[in-house]
Short mmCIF file of C-alpha atoms in Angstrom, two decimals:
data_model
loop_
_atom_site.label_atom_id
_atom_site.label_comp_id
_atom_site.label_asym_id
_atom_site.label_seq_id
_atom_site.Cartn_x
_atom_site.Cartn_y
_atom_site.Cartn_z
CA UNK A 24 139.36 209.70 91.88
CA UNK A 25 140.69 206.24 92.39
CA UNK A 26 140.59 203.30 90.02
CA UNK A 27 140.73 203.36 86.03
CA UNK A 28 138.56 205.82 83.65
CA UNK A 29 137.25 204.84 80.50
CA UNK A 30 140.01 205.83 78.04
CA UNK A 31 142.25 203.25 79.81
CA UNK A 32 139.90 200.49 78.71
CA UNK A 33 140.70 199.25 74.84
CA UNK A 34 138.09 198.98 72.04
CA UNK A 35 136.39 196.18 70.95
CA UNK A 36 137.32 192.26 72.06
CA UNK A 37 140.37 193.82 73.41
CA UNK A 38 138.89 195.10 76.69
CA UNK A 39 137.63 191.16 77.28
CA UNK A 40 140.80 189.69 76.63
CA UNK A 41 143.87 191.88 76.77
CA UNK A 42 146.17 190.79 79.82
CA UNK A 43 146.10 194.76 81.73
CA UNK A 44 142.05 195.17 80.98
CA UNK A 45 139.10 193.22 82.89
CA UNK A 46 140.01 190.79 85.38
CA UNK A 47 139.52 186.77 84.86
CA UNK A 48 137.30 187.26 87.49
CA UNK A 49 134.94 189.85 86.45
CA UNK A 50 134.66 187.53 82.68
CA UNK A 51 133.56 184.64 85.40
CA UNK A 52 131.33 186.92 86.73
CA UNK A 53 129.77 187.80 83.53
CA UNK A 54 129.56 184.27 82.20
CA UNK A 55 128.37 182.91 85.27
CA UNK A 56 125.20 185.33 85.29
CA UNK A 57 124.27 184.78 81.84
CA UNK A 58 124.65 181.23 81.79
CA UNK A 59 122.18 181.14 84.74
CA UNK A 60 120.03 183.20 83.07
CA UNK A 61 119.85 181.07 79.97
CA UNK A 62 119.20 178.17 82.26
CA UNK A 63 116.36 179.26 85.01
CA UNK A 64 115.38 182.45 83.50
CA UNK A 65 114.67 183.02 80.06
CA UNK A 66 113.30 180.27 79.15
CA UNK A 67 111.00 179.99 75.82
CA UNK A 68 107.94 179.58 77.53
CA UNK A 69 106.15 178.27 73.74
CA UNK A 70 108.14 174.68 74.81
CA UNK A 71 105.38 172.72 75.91
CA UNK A 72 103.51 175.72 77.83
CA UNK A 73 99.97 176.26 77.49
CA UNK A 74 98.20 176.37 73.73
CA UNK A 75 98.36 180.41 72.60
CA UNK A 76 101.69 181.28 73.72
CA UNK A 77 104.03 182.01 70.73
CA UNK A 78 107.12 181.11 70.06
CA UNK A 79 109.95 183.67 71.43
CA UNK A 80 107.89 184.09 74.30
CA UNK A 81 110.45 184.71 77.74
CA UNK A 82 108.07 186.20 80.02
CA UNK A 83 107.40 182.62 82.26
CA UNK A 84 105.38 185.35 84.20
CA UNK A 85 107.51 187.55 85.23
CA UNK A 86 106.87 190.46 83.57
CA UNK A 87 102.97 190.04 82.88
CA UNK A 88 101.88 193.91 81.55
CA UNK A 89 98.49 192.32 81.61
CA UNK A 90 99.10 190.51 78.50
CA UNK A 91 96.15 187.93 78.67
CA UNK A 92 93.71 190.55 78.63
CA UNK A 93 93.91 191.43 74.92
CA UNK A 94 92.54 189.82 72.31
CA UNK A 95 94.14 188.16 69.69
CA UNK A 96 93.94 191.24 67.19
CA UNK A 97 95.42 193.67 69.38
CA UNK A 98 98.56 191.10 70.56
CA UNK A 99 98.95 190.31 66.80
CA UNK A 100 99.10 194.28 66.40
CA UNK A 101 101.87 194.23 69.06
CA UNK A 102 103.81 191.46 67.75
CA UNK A 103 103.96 193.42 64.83
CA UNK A 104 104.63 196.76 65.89
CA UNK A 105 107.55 194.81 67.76
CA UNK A 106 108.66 193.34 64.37
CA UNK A 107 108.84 196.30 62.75
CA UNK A 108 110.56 198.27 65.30
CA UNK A 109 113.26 195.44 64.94
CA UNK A 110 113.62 195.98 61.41
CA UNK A 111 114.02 199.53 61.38
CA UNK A 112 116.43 199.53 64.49
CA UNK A 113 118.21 196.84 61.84
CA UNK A 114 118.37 199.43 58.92
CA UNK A 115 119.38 202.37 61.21
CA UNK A 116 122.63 199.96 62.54
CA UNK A 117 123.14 198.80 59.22
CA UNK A 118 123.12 202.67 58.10
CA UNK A 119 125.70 203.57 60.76
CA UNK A 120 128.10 200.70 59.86
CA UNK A 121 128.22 202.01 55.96
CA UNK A 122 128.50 205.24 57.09
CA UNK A 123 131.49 204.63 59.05
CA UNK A 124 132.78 202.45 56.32
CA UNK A 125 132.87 205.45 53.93
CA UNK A 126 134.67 207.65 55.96
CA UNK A 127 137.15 205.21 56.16
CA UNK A 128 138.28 205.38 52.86
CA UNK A 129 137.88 209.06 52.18
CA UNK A 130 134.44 208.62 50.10
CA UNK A 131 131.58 211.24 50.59
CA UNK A 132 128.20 210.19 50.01
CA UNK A 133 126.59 212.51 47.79
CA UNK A 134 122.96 211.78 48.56
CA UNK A 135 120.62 213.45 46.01
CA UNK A 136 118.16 215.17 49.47
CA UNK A 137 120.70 216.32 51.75
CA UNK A 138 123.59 216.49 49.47
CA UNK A 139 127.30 215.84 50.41
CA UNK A 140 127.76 214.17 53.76
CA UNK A 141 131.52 214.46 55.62
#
């Protein structure tokens, strides 16, 4: 197989900016398309667009899922379904990162349910 496998690339904001990693070009690239999507794309459509749109709101239409046909209890339901799912996806990251931060300096977490983690 030609061209470069995924152990050649470094870790972290090393791969973006290490001389031998991805090419000036392919950062252009990447800025480029999201700076055009910031600009034409997803833009909050709450800024001056009709009264009942929310702020946060990037669909401009788009993506529709047939959104205007709920009522107003069911897309507050959503909202906060969609809230909560944040939160939790918030807690589970924040979980990993303490994790990994124990291991680090040799410290097992004796939790009093599952007992000693390694």
């Amino acid at each position: 197989m030609a061209g470069d496998s995924f152990d050649s690339y470094p870790n972290g904001i090393a791969a973006l900016f290490r001389d031998d990693t991805t090419p000036q070009a392919g950062l252009l690239q990447i800025v480029a398309f999201v700076g055009f999507l910031e600009l034409f794309v997803m833009k909050d459509s709450a800024s001056g667009a009709e009264p009942g749109d929310f702020p946060g709101d990037f669909c401009n239409g788009a993506l529709d899922f047939d959104w205007d046909t709920f009522d107003e209890e069911t897309k507050l339901s959503k909202r906060a379904i969609e809230l909560n799912n944040g939160r939790a996806a918030q807690f589970g990251i924040l979980g990993l990162m303490v994790h990994k931060k124990l291991g680090e300096i040799d410290m097992a977490a004796d939790l009093p349910i599952i007992g000693t983690l390694q």
